[in-house]
Amino acid sequence: MHIQIDNFSMYYEMMGSGIPVLLIHGYPLNHAMWAAQISALAEHARIIAPDLRGHGDSQPAAAPMGDPKTYSMDLHAGDCASLLDALGITEPVVVAGLSMGGYIAFSFLRRYPQRVAGLILAATRPGSDTPEAKTNRQQAIEAARQSGIEAVVEAMLPKMLAPITYENRPQIVEKVAAIIRKTSLEAVVGDQRGMMERPDSTPLLPEIHVPALLIHGADDQIIKPDEMENMQAAIPTSWLHILQDAGHLVNLEQPEKFNGAVRNFLAKLA
Ligand code: MLT
């Protein structure tokens, strides 16, 4: 379904009833990365899974304030809040984000603390970019500008999955490649610039008082397990699940275990 949000038409999927769970996808992806969660978790909650601006079936649109080419984490978080407003969802929601979706979840929590009933943070980190990470993002922007989305597929795909998945599960590899190919160049550039500028959310962690479920793949090549362990230690109300045979896209590589952890978490919240 599409809905007009500020200056663009946003695509989202919504299914089920009960406590609202907002699923925020990572970079350079869209709601389809949550396909194995949307229908399975809709038996327990009202699942809302948007495509962020410029991703999947959501239109690319310049940021209306600040640098128009930068999709800041605050901009994406504001779009998610506008979506909830447009859907008439005023009660607190569970905010779930994977990787960049997690960076956006931190921004959502900072901006709208009263709208958050719980957090699910998958394969993400609270810290901001190192100088080296910023340089890598600048190079990724240049490569995408020169060679288009295939440069992004080539650079990201092998890192996003566990080596065991990449080598043995071609259907997953193809599915992720197809998802990446639906990302606009505006979003590739905008997200990279937004992530480059994101603030350090580490000081926020001890202030988190809502229940927080942390899920990580043991073979994640982008976020190391100790980053998630340190985050778990810093959030007083959190639990960490590390899933074997899963990389960065832990929800897609181990959907049953991932969904099981989320179901238990939602039962605790209820
Ligand atoms: C993601 O999966 O969202 C990105 O890899 C996060 C990042 O580039 O920091």
PDB file of N, CA, C and O and ligand atoms in Angstrom, residues 25-29 98-101 103 125 129 137 156 160 192 195 198 222-223 248-249, ligand 1:
ATOM      1  N   HIS A  25      13.932  -1.469   7.929  1.00  0.00           N
ATOM      2  CA  HIS A  25      14.951  -2.240   7.205  1.00  0.00           C
ATOM      3  C   HIS A  25      16.314  -1.556   7.221  1.00  0.00           C
ATOM      4  O   HIS A  25      16.447  -0.382   7.569  1.00  0.00           O
ATOM      5  N   GLY A  26      17.333  -2.321   6.801  1.00  0.00           N
ATOM      6  CA  GLY A  26      18.693  -1.792   6.740  1.00  0.00           C
ATOM      7  C   GLY A  26      19.015  -1.218   5.363  1.00  0.00           C
ATOM      8  O   GLY A  26      18.161  -1.136   4.473  1.00  0.00           O
ATOM      9  N   TYR A  27      20.281  -0.839   5.210  1.00  0.00           N
ATOM     10  CA  TYR A  27      20.821  -0.297   3.948  1.00  0.00           C
ATOM     11  C   TYR A  27      21.449  -1.433   3.177  1.00  0.00           C
ATOM     12  O   TYR A  27      22.153  -2.250   3.785  1.00  0.00           O
ATOM     13  N   PRO A  28      21.315  -1.499   1.910  1.00  0.00           N
ATOM     14  CA  PRO A  28      20.516  -0.749   0.942  1.00  0.00           C
ATOM     15  C   PRO A  28      19.327  -1.632   0.538  1.00  0.00           C
ATOM     16  O   PRO A  28      19.297  -2.144  -0.557  1.00  0.00           O
ATOM     17  N   LEU A  29      18.388  -1.757   1.433  1.00  0.00           N
ATOM     18  CA  LEU A  29      17.354  -2.796   1.335  1.00  0.00           C
ATOM     19  C   LEU A  29      15.960  -2.169   1.312  1.00  0.00           C
ATOM     20  O   LEU A  29      15.799  -0.979   1.068  1.00  0.00           O
ATOM     21  N   LEU A  98      17.106  -3.263  11.872  1.00  0.00           N
ATOM     22  CA  LEU A  98      18.319  -4.037  11.596  1.00  0.00           C
ATOM     23  C   LEU A  98      19.358  -3.107  10.987  1.00  0.00           C
ATOM     24  O   LEU A  98      19.070  -2.410  10.007  1.00  0.00           O
ATOM     25  N   SER A  99      20.529  -3.095  11.578  1.00  0.00           N
ATOM     26  CA  SER A  99      21.672  -2.332  11.090  1.00  0.00           C
ATOM     27  C   SER A  99      21.322  -0.848  10.939  1.00  0.00           C
ATOM     28  O   SER A  99      21.037  -0.200  11.939  1.00  0.00           O
ATOM     29  N   MET A 100      21.244  -0.298   9.702  1.00  0.00           N
ATOM     30  CA  MET A 100      20.845   1.111   9.605  1.00  0.00           C
ATOM     31  C   MET A 100      19.466   1.309  10.238  1.00  0.00           C
ATOM     32  O   MET A 100      19.194   2.369  10.816  1.00  0.00           O
ATOM     33  N   GLY A 101      18.627   0.278  10.155  1.00  0.00           N
ATOM     34  CA  GLY A 101      17.314   0.361  10.824  1.00  0.00           C
ATOM     35  C   GLY A 101      17.477   0.564  12.323  1.00  0.00           C
ATOM     36  O   GLY A 101      16.657   1.226  12.969  1.00  0.00           O
ATOM     37  N   TYR A 103      20.121   2.174  13.661  1.00  0.00           N
ATOM     38  CA  TYR A 103      20.546   3.581  13.843  1.00  0.00           C
ATOM     39  C   TYR A 103      19.300   4.488  13.844  1.00  0.00           C
ATOM     40  O   TYR A 103      19.215   5.469  14.588  1.00  0.00           O
ATOM     41  N   ARG A 125      24.782  -1.184  15.769  1.00  0.00           N
ATOM     42  CA  ARG A 125      25.743  -0.662  16.753  1.00  0.00           C
ATOM     43  C   ARG A 125      25.312   0.737  17.176  1.00  0.00           C
ATOM     44  O   ARG A 125      24.739   1.478  16.370  1.00  0.00           O
ATOM     45  N   ASP A 129      30.372   6.671  13.076  1.00  0.00           N
ATOM     46  CA  ASP A 129      31.406   6.180  12.155  1.00  0.00           C
ATOM     47  C   ASP A 129      32.811   6.583  12.576  1.00  0.00           C
ATOM     48  O   ASP A 129      33.044   7.724  12.993  1.00  0.00           O
ATOM     49  N   ARG A 137      32.617   5.068   3.069  1.00  0.00           N
ATOM     50  CA  ARG A 137      31.295   5.479   2.571  1.00  0.00           C
ATOM     51  C   ARG A 137      31.447   6.445   1.394  1.00  0.00           C
ATOM     52  O   ARG A 137      30.695   6.376   0.423  1.00  0.00           O
ATOM     53  N   MET A 156      28.303  -4.977  -1.442  1.00  0.00           N
ATOM     54  CA  MET A 156      27.581  -5.297  -0.196  1.00  0.00           C
ATOM     55  C   MET A 156      27.238  -6.771  -0.043  1.00  0.00           C
ATOM     56  O   MET A 156      27.313  -7.313   1.063  1.00  0.00           O
ATOM     57  N   MET A 160      27.001  -9.152   3.466  1.00  0.00           N
ATOM     58  CA  MET A 160      25.728  -9.123   4.189  1.00  0.00           C
ATOM     59  C   MET A 160      25.278 -10.494   4.670  1.00  0.00           C
ATOM     60  O   MET A 160      24.405 -10.592   5.523  1.00  0.00           O
ATOM     61  N   GLN A 192      24.135   6.837   2.801  1.00  0.00           N
ATOM     62  CA  GLN A 192      25.559   6.822   3.163  1.00  0.00           C
ATOM     63  C   GLN A 192      25.946   8.135   3.838  1.00  0.00           C
ATOM     64  O   GLN A 192      26.656   8.144   4.842  1.00  0.00           O
ATOM     65  N   MET A 195      24.312   8.119   7.334  1.00  0.00           N
ATOM     66  CA  MET A 195      25.002   7.249   8.305  1.00  0.00           C
ATOM     67  C   MET A 195      26.339   7.858   8.717  1.00  0.00           C
ATOM     68  O   MET A 195      26.742   7.777   9.875  1.00  0.00           O
ATOM     69  N   ARG A 198      25.743  10.330  11.444  1.00  0.00           N
ATOM     70  CA  ARG A 198      24.877   9.981  12.586  1.00  0.00           C
ATOM     71  C   ARG A 198      25.626  10.186  13.903  1.00  0.00           C
ATOM     72  O   ARG A 198      26.838   9.959  13.991  1.00  0.00           O
ATOM     73  N   ILE A 222      29.866  -7.429   9.277  1.00  0.00           N
ATOM     74  CA  ILE A 222      29.787  -5.959   9.352  1.00  0.00           C
ATOM     75  C   ILE A 222      29.799  -5.493  10.805  1.00  0.00           C
ATOM     76  O   ILE A 222      30.483  -4.526  11.155  1.00  0.00           O
ATOM     77  N   ILE A 223      29.052  -6.179  11.661  1.00  0.00           N
ATOM     78  CA  ILE A 223      29.013  -5.835  13.090  1.00  0.00           C
ATOM     79  C   ILE A 223      29.598  -7.028  13.855  1.00  0.00           C
ATOM     80  O   ILE A 223      29.114  -8.152  13.718  1.00  0.00           O
ATOM     81  N   HIS A 248      25.000 -10.966   8.695  1.00  0.00           N
ATOM     82  CA  HIS A 248      24.399  -9.664   8.982  1.00  0.00           C
ATOM     83  C   HIS A 248      22.873  -9.703   8.851  1.00  0.00           C
ATOM     84  O   HIS A 248      22.173  -9.100   9.648  1.00  0.00           O
ATOM     85  N   LEU A 249      22.371 -10.441   7.859  1.00  0.00           N
ATOM     86  CA  LEU A 249      20.903 -10.487   7.666  1.00  0.00           C
ATOM     87  C   LEU A 249      20.334 -11.660   8.467  1.00  0.00           C
ATOM     88  O   LEU A 249      19.744 -12.606   7.924  1.00  0.00           O
TER      89      LEU A 249
HETATM   90  C1  MLT B   1      23.217  -1.859   6.956  1.00  0.00           C
HETATM   91  O1  MLT B   1      23.175  -3.087   6.843  1.00  0.00           O
HETATM   92  O2  MLT B   1      22.188  -1.210   7.223  1.00  0.00           O
HETATM   93  C2  MLT B   1      24.535  -1.144   6.738  1.00  0.00           C
HETATM   94  O3  MLT B   1      25.501  -2.073   6.377  1.00  0.00           O
HETATM   95  C3  MLT B   1      24.950  -0.399   7.966  1.00  0.00           C
HETATM   96  C4  MLT B   1      26.206   0.406   7.762  1.00  0.00           C
HETATM   97  O4  MLT B   1      26.673   0.578   6.631  1.00  0.00           O
HETATM   98  O5  MLT B   1      26.726   0.922   8.777  1.00  0.00           O
END
